[in-house]
Coordinates of C-alpha atoms and ligand atoms in Angstrom, one line a residue:
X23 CA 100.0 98.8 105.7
X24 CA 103.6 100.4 107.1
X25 CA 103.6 103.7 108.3
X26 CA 105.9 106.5 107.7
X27 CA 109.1 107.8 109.0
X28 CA 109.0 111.9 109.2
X29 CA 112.3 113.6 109.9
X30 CA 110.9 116.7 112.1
X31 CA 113.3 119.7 112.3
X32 CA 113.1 121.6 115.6
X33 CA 114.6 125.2 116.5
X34 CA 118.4 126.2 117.0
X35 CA 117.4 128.8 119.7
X36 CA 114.1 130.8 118.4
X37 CA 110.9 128.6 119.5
X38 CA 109.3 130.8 117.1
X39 CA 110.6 128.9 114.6
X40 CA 108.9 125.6 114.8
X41 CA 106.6 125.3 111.9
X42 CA 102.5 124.9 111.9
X43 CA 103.3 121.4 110.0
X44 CA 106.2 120.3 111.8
X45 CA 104.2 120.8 114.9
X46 CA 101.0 119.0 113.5
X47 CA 103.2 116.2 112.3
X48 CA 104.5 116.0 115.8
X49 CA 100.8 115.6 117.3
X50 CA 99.7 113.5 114.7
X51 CA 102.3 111.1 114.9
X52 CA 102.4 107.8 117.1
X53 CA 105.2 108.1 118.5
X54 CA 108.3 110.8 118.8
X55 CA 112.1 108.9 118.5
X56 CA 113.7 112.0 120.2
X57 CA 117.5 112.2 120.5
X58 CA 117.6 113.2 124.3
X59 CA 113.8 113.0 125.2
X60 CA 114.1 115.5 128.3
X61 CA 115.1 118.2 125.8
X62 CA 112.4 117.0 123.5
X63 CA 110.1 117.2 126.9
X64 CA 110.8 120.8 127.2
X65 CA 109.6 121.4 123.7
X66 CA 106.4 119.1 123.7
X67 CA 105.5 121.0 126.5
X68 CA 106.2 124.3 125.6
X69 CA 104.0 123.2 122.3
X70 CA 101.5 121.7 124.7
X71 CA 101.5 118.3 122.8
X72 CA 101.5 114.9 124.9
X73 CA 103.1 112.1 123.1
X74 CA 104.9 108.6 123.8
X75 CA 108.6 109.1 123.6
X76 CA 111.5 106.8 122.8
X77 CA 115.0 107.7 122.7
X78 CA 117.2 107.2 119.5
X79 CA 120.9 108.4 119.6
X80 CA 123.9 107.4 118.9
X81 CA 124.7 104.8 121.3
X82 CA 121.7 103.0 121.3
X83 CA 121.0 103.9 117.2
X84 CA 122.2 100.0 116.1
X85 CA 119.5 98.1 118.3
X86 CA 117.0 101.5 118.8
X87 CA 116.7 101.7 114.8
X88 CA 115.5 97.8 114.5
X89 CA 112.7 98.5 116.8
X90 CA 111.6 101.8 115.2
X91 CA 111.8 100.4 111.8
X92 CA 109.2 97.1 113.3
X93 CA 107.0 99.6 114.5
X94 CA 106.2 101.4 111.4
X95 CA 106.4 98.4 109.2
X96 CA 103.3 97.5 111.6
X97 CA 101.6 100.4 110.9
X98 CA 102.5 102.9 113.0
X99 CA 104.2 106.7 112.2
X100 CA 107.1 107.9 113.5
X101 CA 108.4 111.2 114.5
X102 CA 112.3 112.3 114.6
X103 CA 113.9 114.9 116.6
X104 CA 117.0 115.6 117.6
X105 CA 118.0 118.3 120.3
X106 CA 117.7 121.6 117.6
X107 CA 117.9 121.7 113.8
X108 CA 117.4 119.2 111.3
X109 CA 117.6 115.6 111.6
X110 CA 120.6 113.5 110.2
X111 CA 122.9 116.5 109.8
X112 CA 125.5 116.0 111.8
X113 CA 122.7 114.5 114.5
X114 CA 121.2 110.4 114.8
X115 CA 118.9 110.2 111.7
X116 CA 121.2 109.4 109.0
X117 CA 121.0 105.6 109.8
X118 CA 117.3 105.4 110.6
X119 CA 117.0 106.9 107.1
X120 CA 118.9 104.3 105.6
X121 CA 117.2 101.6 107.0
X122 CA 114.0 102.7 106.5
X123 CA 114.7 102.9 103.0
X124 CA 115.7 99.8 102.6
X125 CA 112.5 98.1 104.3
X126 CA 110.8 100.3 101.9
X127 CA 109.4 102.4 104.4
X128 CA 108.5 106.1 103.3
X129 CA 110.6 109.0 104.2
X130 CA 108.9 112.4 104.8
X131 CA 111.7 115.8 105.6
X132 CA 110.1 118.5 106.9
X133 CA 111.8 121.9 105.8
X134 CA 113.0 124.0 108.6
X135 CA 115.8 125.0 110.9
X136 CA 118.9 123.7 110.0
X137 CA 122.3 126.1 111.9
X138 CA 124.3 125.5 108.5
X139 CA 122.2 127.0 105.8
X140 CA 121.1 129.9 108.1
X141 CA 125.0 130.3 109.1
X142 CA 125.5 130.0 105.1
X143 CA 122.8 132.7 104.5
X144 CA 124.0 135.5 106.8
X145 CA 127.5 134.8 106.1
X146 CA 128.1 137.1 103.4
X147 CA 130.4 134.2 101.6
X148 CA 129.9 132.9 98.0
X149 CA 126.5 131.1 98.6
X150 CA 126.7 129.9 95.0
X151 CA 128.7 126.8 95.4
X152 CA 129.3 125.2 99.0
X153 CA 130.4 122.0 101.2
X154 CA 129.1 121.1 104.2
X155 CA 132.1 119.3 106.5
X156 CA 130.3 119.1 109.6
X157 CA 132.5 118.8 112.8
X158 CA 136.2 118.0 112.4
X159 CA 137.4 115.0 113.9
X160 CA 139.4 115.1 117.2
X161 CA 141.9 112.4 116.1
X162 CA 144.9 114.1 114.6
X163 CA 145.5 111.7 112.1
X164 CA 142.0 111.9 110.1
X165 CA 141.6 115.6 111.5
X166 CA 144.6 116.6 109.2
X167 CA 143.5 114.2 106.3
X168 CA 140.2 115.9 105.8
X169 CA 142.1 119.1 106.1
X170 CA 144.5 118.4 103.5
X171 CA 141.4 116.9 101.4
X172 CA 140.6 120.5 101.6
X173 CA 143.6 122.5 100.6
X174 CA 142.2 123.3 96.5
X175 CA 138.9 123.5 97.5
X176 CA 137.0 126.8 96.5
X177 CA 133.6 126.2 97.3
X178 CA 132.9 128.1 100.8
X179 CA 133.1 125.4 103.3
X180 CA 131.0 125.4 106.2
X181 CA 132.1 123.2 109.8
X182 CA 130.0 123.3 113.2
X183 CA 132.4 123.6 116.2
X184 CA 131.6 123.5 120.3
X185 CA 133.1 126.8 121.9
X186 CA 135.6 124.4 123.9
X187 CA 137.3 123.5 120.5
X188 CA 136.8 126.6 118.8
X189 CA 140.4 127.9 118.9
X190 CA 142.4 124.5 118.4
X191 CA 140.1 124.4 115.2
X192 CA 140.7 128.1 114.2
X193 CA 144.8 127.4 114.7
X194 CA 144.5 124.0 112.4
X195 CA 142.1 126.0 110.0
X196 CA 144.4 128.9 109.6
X197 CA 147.5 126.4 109.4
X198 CA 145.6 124.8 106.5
X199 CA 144.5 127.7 104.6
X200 CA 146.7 130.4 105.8
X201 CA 146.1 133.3 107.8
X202 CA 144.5 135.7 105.6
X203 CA 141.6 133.3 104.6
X204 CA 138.1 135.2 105.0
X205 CA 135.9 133.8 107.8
X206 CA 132.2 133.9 108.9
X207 CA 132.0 133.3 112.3
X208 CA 127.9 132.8 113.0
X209 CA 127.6 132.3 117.1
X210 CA 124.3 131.7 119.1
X211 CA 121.9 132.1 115.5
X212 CA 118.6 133.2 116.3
X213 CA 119.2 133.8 119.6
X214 CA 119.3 136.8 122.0
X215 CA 122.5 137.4 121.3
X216 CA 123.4 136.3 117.6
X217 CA 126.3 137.7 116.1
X218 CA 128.1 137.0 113.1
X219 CA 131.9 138.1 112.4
X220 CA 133.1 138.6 109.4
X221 CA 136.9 138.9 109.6
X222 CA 140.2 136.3 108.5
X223 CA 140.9 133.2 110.3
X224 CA 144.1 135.2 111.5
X225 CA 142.3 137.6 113.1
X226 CA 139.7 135.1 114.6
X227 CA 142.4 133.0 116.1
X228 CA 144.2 136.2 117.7
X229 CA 140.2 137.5 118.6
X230 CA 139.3 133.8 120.9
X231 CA 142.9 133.1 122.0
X232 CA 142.4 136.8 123.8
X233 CA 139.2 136.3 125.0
X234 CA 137.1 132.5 125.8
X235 CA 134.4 131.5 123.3
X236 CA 130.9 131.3 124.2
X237 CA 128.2 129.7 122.9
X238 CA 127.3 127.5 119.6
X239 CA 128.9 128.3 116.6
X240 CA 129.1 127.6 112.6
X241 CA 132.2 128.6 111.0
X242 CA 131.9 129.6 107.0
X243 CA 135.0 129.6 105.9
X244 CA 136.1 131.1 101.9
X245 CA 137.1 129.0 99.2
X246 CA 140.6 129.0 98.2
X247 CA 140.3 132.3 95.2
X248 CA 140.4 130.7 91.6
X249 CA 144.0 132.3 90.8
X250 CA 145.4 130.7 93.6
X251 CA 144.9 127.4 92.0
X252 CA 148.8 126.6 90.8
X253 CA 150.0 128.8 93.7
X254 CA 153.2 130.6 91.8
X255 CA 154.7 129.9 94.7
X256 CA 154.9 125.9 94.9
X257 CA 158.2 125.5 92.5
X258 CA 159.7 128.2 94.6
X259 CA 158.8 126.2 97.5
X260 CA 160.1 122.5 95.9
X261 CA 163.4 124.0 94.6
X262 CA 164.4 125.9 98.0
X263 CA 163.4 122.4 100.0
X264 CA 165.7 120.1 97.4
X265 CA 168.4 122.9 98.3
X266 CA 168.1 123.1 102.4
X267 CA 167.8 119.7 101.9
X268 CA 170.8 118.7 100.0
X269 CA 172.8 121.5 102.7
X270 CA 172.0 118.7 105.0
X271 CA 168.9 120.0 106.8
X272 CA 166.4 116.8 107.6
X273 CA 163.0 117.4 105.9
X274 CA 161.2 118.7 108.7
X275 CA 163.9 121.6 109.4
X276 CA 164.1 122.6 105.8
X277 CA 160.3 122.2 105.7
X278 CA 160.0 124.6 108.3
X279 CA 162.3 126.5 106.8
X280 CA 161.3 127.3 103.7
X281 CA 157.3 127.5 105.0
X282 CA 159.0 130.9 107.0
X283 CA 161.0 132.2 104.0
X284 CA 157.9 132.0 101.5
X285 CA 154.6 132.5 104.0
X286 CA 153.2 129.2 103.1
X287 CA 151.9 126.9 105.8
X288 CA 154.4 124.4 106.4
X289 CA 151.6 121.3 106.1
X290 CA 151.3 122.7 102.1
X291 CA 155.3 123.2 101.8
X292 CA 155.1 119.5 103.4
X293 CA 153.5 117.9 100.6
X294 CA 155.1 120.0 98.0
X295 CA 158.2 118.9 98.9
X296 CA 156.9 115.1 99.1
X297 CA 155.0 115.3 95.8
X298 CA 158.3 116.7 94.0
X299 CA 160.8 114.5 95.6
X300 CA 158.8 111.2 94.5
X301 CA 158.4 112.8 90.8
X302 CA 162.3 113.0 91.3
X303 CA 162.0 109.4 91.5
X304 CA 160.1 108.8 89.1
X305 CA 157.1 107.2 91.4
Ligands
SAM413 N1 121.4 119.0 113.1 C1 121.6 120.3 113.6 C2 121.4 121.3 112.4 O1 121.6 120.9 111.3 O2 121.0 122.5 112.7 C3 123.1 120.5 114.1 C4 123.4 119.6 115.2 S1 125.1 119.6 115.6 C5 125.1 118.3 116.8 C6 125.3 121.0 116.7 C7 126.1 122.1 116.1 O3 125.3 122.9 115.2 C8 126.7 123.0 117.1 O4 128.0 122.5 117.6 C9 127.0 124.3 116.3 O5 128.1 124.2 115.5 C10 125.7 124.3 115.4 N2 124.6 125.0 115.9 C11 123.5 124.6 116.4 N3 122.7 125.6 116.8 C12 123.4 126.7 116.6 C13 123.1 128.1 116.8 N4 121.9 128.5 117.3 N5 124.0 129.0 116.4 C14 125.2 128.6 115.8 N6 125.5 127.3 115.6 C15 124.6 126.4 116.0

């Protein structure tokens, strides 16, 4: 009979926070797939649990995942881990899921830590309706596609971000959503020194550009307000581009232009302008 595949979530900084069941599950099991097994080491040990280890991230994931998946279809169970939080968010697990699924292995997902819904919690944004984007990318191109993707959204939308990225993604978040978007910004959760800031991404940018970010951080960011949905401003914005443009300005210039004249950011004056120049032509 196959075995089973049990996604085990660890803790994001608190070692309190590991679970009686996650940490029977992890003494029960066969064997741990851990995502860096010297970090996993550290917890074992800490737990005082001795277990066989094998490592499953995402460079070895492809050929790793083929020989997890033979080991529990020959009985055996299997563990996951990855370095803190929950399994296949944003972390290797996603895959191993899929597969297992389809070699009609069980699935088993402990509750526990998990750095976006306890950044969501604390946040003191809508909690009601969210989206979870997990890191953006660092290629421009898709970066400012999923941005764009985002521009009507109004659920709150959460992102993770390493503190070495943190302001490039607060200048691109504030370029997309405007400076006076409210912000979360949930650093080092449930560790000695948690703190949560709850200010605009404006003020956030100005905030990290004066002084380097430290530590791991979720950023909840507020939907875009229901009123704001036909922003009264867009035919303002599509007639003053048509007019800099027929003065002779080239699109970027009068782009740029008009983005300073009506306080829009110039990516949404951008696509206004494209939008209303291919209704012009009838496309
Ligand atoms: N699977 C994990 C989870 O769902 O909790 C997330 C793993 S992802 C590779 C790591 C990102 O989670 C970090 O870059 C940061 O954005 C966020 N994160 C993890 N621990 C955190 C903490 N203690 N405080 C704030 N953010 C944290």
């Amino acid at each position: 009979m196959a075995g089973m595949l049990y996604l085990v979530p660890t803790p994001i900084g608190n070692l309190g926070d590991i679970s009686a069941r996650c940490r029977e599950t992890l003494e029960t099991a066969d064997f741990i797939a851990a995502e860096d097994t010297r970090v996993t080491l550290k917890l074992l040990n800490h737990l005082g649990i001795k277990k066989s280890l094998v490592s499953y991230y995402e460079h070895n994931k492809a050929f790793k995942g083929e020989q997890i998946v033979a080991r529990i279809l020959a009985g055996e169970t299997c563990a996951l881990v990855s370095d803190a939080g929950s399994p296949a968010i944003s972390d290797p697990g996603e895959d191993l899921v899929r597969q297992c699924a389809h070699s009609g292995i069980s699935v088993c997902a402990i509750p526990g830590p998990c750095a976006a819904i306890t950044a969501l919690s604390i946040s003191g944004q809508a909690t009601g309706r969210f989206c979870f984007e997990g890191f953006l990318s660092t290629a421009k191109k898709s970066r400012g596609e999923h941005l764009r993707s985002l521009q009507s959204e109004q659920r709150t939308m959460i992102f993770y971000e390493a503190p070495h990225k943190l302001t490039a993604t607060l200048a691109d978040l504030a370029e997309a959503f405007g400076k006076d978007r409210p912000i979360s910004l949930c650093r080092e959760l449930t560790k000695l020194h948690e703190e949560v800031i709850r200010t605009t991404l404006g003020q956030a940018l100005e905030l990290y550009t004066q002084q380097p970010p430290k530590g791991e951080f979720v950023l909840v960011v507020a939907g875009r307000p229901p009123e704001d949905k036909q922003p009264p401003a867009e035919d303002d914005a599509a007639v003053r581009v048509a007019q800099l443009l027929a003065q002779g300005l080239s699109r970027k210039d009068a782009v740029k232009q008009t983005a300073k004249e009506l306080n829009l950011p110039k990516n949404v004056v951008y696509d206004i302008s494209l939008r209303s120049s291919q209704e012009d032509h009838g496309v």
